[in-house]
Coordinates of C-alpha atoms in Angstrom, one line a residue:
M1 CA -24.7 14.6 24.3
S2 CA -23.6 13.5 27.7
Q3 CA -20.7 16.2 29.1
V4 CA -20.4 13.4 32.6
P5 CA -16.7 11.8 31.7
P6 CA -16.2 8.1 33.3
P7 CA -15.0 7.8 35.6
F8 CA -10.9 6.8 35.7
D9 CA -9.6 3.1 36.8
P10 CA -8.6 4.1 41.0
E11 CA -4.7 3.1 40.6
L12 CA -4.9 5.3 37.0
A13 CA -6.1 7.9 38.4
A14 CA -3.3 7.6 40.6
A15 CA -1.0 7.5 38.2
L16 CA -2.6 10.8 36.3
E17 CA -2.1 12.4 39.7
M18 CA 2.0 12.0 39.6
I19 CA 2.3 13.3 35.7
K20 CA 0.0 15.6 35.9
D21 CA 2.8 18.7 35.9
M22 CA 4.7 17.0 32.7
I23 CA 1.6 16.8 30.7
S24 CA -1.1 18.5 29.7
P25 CA -4.2 17.3 28.2
G26 CA -5.2 20.1 25.7
L27 CA -1.9 20.9 23.9
T28 CA -2.7 24.0 20.9
M29 CA -0.7 24.5 18.2
D30 CA 1.9 27.2 20.2
E31 CA 2.5 24.8 22.5
I32 CA 4.2 22.5 20.2
A33 CA 7.6 23.0 19.7
T34 CA 7.9 23.0 23.5
V35 CA 6.6 19.9 24.0
R36 CA 9.4 18.4 21.9
Q37 CA 11.2 19.7 23.6
G38 CA 10.4 17.7 26.7
A39 CA 11.9 16.1 29.4
G40 CA 10.0 12.6 28.0
I41 CA 11.9 12.9 24.4
E42 CA 15.4 12.7 26.4
M43 CA 13.8 9.4 28.6
L44 CA 13.8 7.9 25.2
G45 CA 17.0 8.0 24.6
Q46 CA 18.5 6.2 27.6
L47 CA 15.8 3.0 26.6
D48 CA 17.8 0.0 26.4
L49 CA 16.8 -1.2 23.5
T50 CA 19.0 -4.1 23.2
V51 CA 16.7 -5.6 26.4
E52 CA 20.0 -6.8 28.0
G53 CA 21.5 -7.6 25.2
F54 CA 18.6 -10.4 23.9
F55 CA 18.5 -7.5 20.2
E56 CA 20.9 -5.7 18.0
V57 CA 20.0 -2.4 17.7
E58 CA 20.7 -0.9 13.7
D59 CA 19.4 2.3 12.4
R60 CA 19.5 2.2 9.3
V61 CA 18.7 5.2 6.4
V62 CA 15.9 3.3 3.6
P63 CA 15.0 5.3 0.2
G64 CA 11.4 7.4 0.7
P65 CA 8.6 8.2 -0.6
E66 CA 9.7 9.3 -5.0
N67 CA 11.0 12.6 -4.8
A68 CA 11.2 12.6 -1.0
P69 CA 14.0 12.7 1.1
E70 CA 15.3 9.8 3.2
I71 CA 13.9 7.4 6.4
S72 CA 15.1 6.6 9.4
L73 CA 14.2 2.9 10.4
L74 CA 15.6 1.6 14.0
I75 CA 15.9 -2.4 13.8
C76 CA 15.7 -4.9 17.0
R77 CA 16.6 -8.5 15.6
P78 CA 17.3 -11.1 18.2
T79 CA 20.7 -11.7 19.0
A80 CA 20.3 -15.9 19.0
P81 CA 20.2 -17.7 16.1
A82 CA 17.1 -18.5 14.8
T83 CA 15.1 -22.0 15.0
A84 CA 12.2 -22.5 13.1
G85 CA 12.9 -20.1 10.0
P86 CA 12.6 -16.3 9.0
R87 CA 11.4 -14.5 12.0
P88 CA 8.0 -12.9 12.4
V89 CA 8.4 -9.4 12.0
I90 CA 6.6 -6.1 14.0
Y91 CA 6.4 -2.7 12.2
H92 CA 5.8 -0.1 14.6
V93 CA 4.6 2.7 14.0
H94 CA 4.9 5.7 16.7
G95 CA 2.5 7.7 18.7
G96 CA 2.4 11.7 19.1
G97 CA -0.2 13.0 17.4
M98 CA 1.1 14.0 14.3
I99 CA 3.0 16.2 15.4
L100 CA 5.5 14.5 18.1
G101 CA 7.9 11.6 18.3
D102 CA 10.5 9.6 16.7
N103 CA 11.1 6.1 15.7
R104 CA 12.0 5.2 19.9
V105 CA 9.1 7.0 21.3
G106 CA 6.5 3.7 22.8
V107 CA 9.1 0.8 21.4
D108 CA 9.7 -0.8 24.7
G109 CA 6.3 -2.5 23.8
P110 CA 7.0 -4.2 20.1
L111 CA 10.2 -5.4 21.6
A112 CA 8.7 -6.5 24.3
W113 CA 6.1 -8.8 22.0
A114 CA 9.7 -9.5 20.0
K115 CA 11.0 -11.2 22.9
E116 CA 8.1 -13.3 23.9
L117 CA 7.6 -14.0 20.1
D118 CA 10.6 -14.1 18.6
A119 CA 10.2 -11.5 16.7
V120 CA 12.2 -8.6 15.3
V121 CA 11.4 -5.4 14.9
V122 CA 11.0 -2.4 13.0
S123 CA 10.4 1.1 14.0
V124 CA 9.6 3.7 11.2
E125 CA 10.4 7.4 11.4
Y126 CA 8.2 10.0 9.7
R127 CA 7.6 13.7 8.4
L128 CA 5.9 15.5 11.2
A129 CA 3.4 17.7 11.2
P130 CA 2.5 20.5 10.7
E131 CA 5.6 21.1 8.8
H132 CA 5.1 18.3 6.6
P133 CA 1.0 17.6 6.5
H134 CA -0.4 15.2 4.8
P135 CA 0.5 13.2 2.9
A136 CA 4.3 13.0 3.9
P137 CA 3.8 10.8 7.1
I138 CA 1.4 7.6 5.4
E139 CA 4.1 8.0 2.3
D140 CA 6.7 7.4 4.4
V141 CA 5.4 5.3 7.1
Y142 CA 4.5 3.1 3.5
A143 CA 7.8 2.9 2.0
G144 CA 9.5 1.5 5.2
L145 CA 6.8 -0.8 5.1
V146 CA 7.9 -1.9 1.5
W147 CA 11.9 -1.4 1.7
T148 CA 10.6 -4.0 5.0
A149 CA 9.3 -6.7 3.2
E150 CA 11.6 -6.8 0.5
H151 CA 14.6 -6.4 2.0
A152 CA 12.7 -9.3 5.0
E153 CA 15.4 -12.4 4.1
E154 CA 18.1 -9.7 5.1
L155 CA 16.8 -9.0 8.2
G156 CA 16.4 -12.8 9.1
A157 CA 12.0 -11.7 8.3
D158 CA 10.0 -13.8 7.2
P159 CA 8.0 -10.9 4.6
E160 CA 4.3 -13.2 3.9
R161 CA 4.1 -12.2 8.1
I162 CA 4.3 -9.0 9.0
V163 CA 2.8 -7.6 11.9
V164 CA 1.7 -3.1 11.5
A165 CA 1.4 -1.7 15.2
G166 CA 1.4 1.6 16.2
A167 CA -0.4 3.7 19.1
S168 CA -2.2 6.8 19.0
A169 CA -1.4 8.6 15.5
G170 CA 0.4 5.5 15.6
G171 CA -2.5 3.5 15.5
G172 CA -4.5 5.7 13.3
L173 CA -1.3 5.8 10.7
S174 CA -1.0 1.7 11.2
A175 CA -4.8 1.5 10.0
A176 CA -4.2 3.7 6.9
L177 CA -1.6 2.0 5.9
A178 CA -4.1 -0.9 5.8
L179 CA -5.7 0.9 3.3
L180 CA -3.4 1.9 1.6
T181 CA -1.1 -1.3 0.9
R182 CA -5.2 -2.7 0.2
D183 CA -5.2 0.0 -2.6
R184 CA -2.0 0.0 -3.5
K185 CA -1.4 -4.2 -3.8
G186 CA 1.8 -3.1 -2.0
P187 CA 3.2 -5.9 1.0
R188 CA 0.1 -7.9 2.8
P189 CA 0.2 -7.6 6.9
I190 CA -1.7 -10.3 8.1
G191 CA -2.4 -8.7 10.9
Q192 CA -2.7 -4.7 12.5
M193 CA -2.2 -3.8 15.8
L194 CA -3.9 -0.5 16.8
L195 CA -3.6 0.6 20.1
C196 CA -6.2 3.6 21.1
P197 CA -5.8 4.6 17.2
M198 CA -6.6 8.6 16.6
L199 CA -9.1 7.8 13.4
D200 CA -11.4 10.3 12.5
D201 CA -10.3 14.4 12.6
R202 CA -13.5 15.2 13.0
N203 CA -13.4 15.0 16.7
E204 CA -16.9 15.0 17.3
T205 CA -18.3 11.9 18.9
V206 CA -19.1 12.0 22.2
S207 CA -16.6 10.6 24.6
S208 CA -14.9 13.6 22.3
Y209 CA -16.9 16.0 25.2
Q210 CA -16.8 13.9 27.9
M211 CA -13.2 14.6 28.1
A212 CA -12.3 17.3 27.5
G213 CA -9.5 18.7 29.6
L214 CA -9.7 15.2 31.5
G215 CA -6.5 12.3 30.9
V216 CA -3.2 13.3 28.6
W217 CA -4.6 13.9 25.8
D218 CA -8.6 15.9 24.8
R219 CA -10.1 17.3 22.3
T220 CA -8.2 20.3 22.0
A221 CA -5.4 18.6 21.8
N222 CA -6.8 16.8 19.1
E223 CA -7.7 19.4 17.3
T224 CA -4.2 20.6 17.1
G225 CA -2.3 17.3 15.7
W226 CA -5.5 17.0 13.5
T227 CA -5.3 20.5 11.6
A228 CA -1.9 20.4 12.5
L229 CA -2.1 17.0 9.8
L230 CA -4.5 18.6 7.4
G231 CA -4.6 22.4 7.3
A232 CA -8.3 24.0 6.3
D233 CA -9.2 20.0 5.5
R234 CA -9.9 18.9 8.7
G235 CA -13.2 18.2 9.4
G236 CA -14.8 18.9 6.2
P237 CA -15.8 16.6 3.2
D238 CA -12.6 16.3 1.4
V239 CA -10.6 14.3 4.1
S240 CA -8.4 11.4 2.9
P241 CA -9.3 8.2 4.1
Y242 CA -5.3 7.4 4.3
A243 CA -4.5 10.5 6.7
A244 CA -7.8 9.7 8.5
A245 CA -9.1 5.4 8.5
A246 CA -12.8 6.4 9.7
R247 CA -13.0 8.6 6.5
A248 CA -12.9 4.7 4.1
D249 CA -15.6 3.5 2.6
D250 CA -14.4 0.3 2.1
L251 CA -13.4 -1.7 4.6
T252 CA -13.5 -4.7 3.4
G253 CA -9.9 -6.5 2.3
L254 CA -8.3 -5.6 5.4
P255 CA -5.8 -7.5 7.6
P256 CA -7.8 -8.6 11.0
A257 CA -7.6 -6.4 13.5
F258 CA -6.7 -6.0 17.6
L259 CA -8.1 -2.5 18.7
D260 CA -8.2 -1.6 21.9
V261 CA -9.0 1.6 24.1
G262 CA -9.6 3.0 27.1
S263 CA -13.5 3.8 28.4
A264 CA -12.0 7.2 29.8
E265 CA -10.6 8.8 26.8
T266 CA -11.3 10.9 23.8
F267 CA -10.8 8.2 21.4
R268 CA -13.2 5.8 23.1
D269 CA -16.2 6.4 21.0
E270 CA -14.1 6.3 17.0
V271 CA -11.9 3.6 17.8
V272 CA -15.7 0.7 18.9
A273 CA -17.1 2.4 15.6
Y274 CA -14.4 1.6 13.3
A275 CA -13.8 -2.1 15.4
S276 CA -17.8 -2.4 14.3
R277 CA -17.2 -0.9 10.6
I278 CA -14.8 -3.9 10.3
W279 CA -17.6 -6.4 11.5
Q280 CA -20.0 -5.1 9.7
A281 CA -17.9 -5.3 6.1
G282 CA -17.2 -9.0 6.9
G283 CA -14.0 -8.8 8.4
T284 CA -12.2 -9.5 11.2
A285 CA -11.1 -7.6 14.5
E286 CA -10.4 -7.9 18.5
L287 CA -11.6 -4.9 20.5
H288 CA -11.1 -4.4 23.7
V289 CA -12.6 -1.3 26.4
W290 CA -10.2 -1.2 29.0
P291 CA -12.8 0.5 31.7
G292 CA -11.1 3.5 33.4
G293 CA -8.2 3.6 30.7
F294 CA -6.9 7.3 29.8
H295 CA -5.3 7.4 26.4
G296 CA -2.1 5.2 26.7
F297 CA -2.3 4.3 30.0
D298 CA -0.4 1.2 29.7
G299 CA 2.7 3.1 28.9
F300 CA 2.6 5.7 31.5
A301 CA 1.4 3.4 34.3
P302 CA 2.5 -0.3 33.1
Q303 CA 2.3 -2.0 36.8
A304 CA -1.0 -1.0 37.1
A305 CA -3.5 -3.9 37.2
L306 CA -5.4 -2.4 34.0
S307 CA -2.0 -2.2 32.1
Q308 CA -1.1 -5.6 32.8
A309 CA -4.2 -6.9 31.7
A310 CA -4.0 -5.5 28.7
R311 CA -0.9 -6.0 27.6
A312 CA -1.1 -9.8 28.5
A313 CA -4.5 -9.7 25.2
Q314 CA -1.7 -7.9 23.0
L315 CA 0.5 -10.5 23.4
T316 CA -2.2 -13.8 23.3
W317 CA -3.2 -12.2 20.3
L318 CA -0.3 -11.5 18.5
R319 CA 0.7 -15.3 19.9
R320 CA -2.1 -16.2 17.2
L321 CA -2.1 -14.5 14.7
I322 CA 1.8 -15.3 14.7
G323 CA 1.4 -19.1 15.1
T324 CA 4.0 -19.1 17.7

């Protein structure tokens, strides 16, 4: 098995060098508490979620899964009156390896799309592993989607035009959500945007070995995240597809998917495989493998040329899907 990693894009390699002291690729279980208190989370509280007044912002507590705590939704609605009927919804699931983050993590991307598309953003907060293992996170995410669809009118939104979107763990949960709501005959999203998604608990791809110790999330961190979520079941025969979407036997009947991933990251091979399996099941998927991209590169280095290209491709797909 090849251990030689593909090269990083030069601009992105420079960005990695700048953040290397803040982010270790090999996160372990005993480091979770420390990372949760890191400077990155504090910086998220300083984001202008209104985007200079374009959005009105509300934190709403809504019912969670049956016999479980309530969940928090971050709701961002354009302040201007709608001119073309109910707005589409970007239902956002945050990243953080199943173990970190809140509903503000990564929401700047969906807000940028929503500003261009005149859309509502609903970002869900879910319980984190290891304190809350599977199925707590996906059940929270599903409960938030159900609430959003049922209350779309009050948000000035269209329940028939909901796109689920997430990066990293949020991408994995978005893929699992598409499977779960299909199987439960719940709300039917019109698309799933899966950005560098965390799909496969087995952690045995060539790319997971190639990128060991490199980038911002390597196979050690991946094992940490999946073990926190699944415990001793990680990598075994009985993992639910609603935890790890790559475990699904049936990928038919899913909404169109956008998948992107860097060529120089742990998740490359599992993302490519998932897109291929959607096509093999007769589904629709658009796949981008960005040459030299590390995990989450467009968020860490948004001004890089590759990041700009990735963001443009995401917006183009959304525009085509939503019809604006």
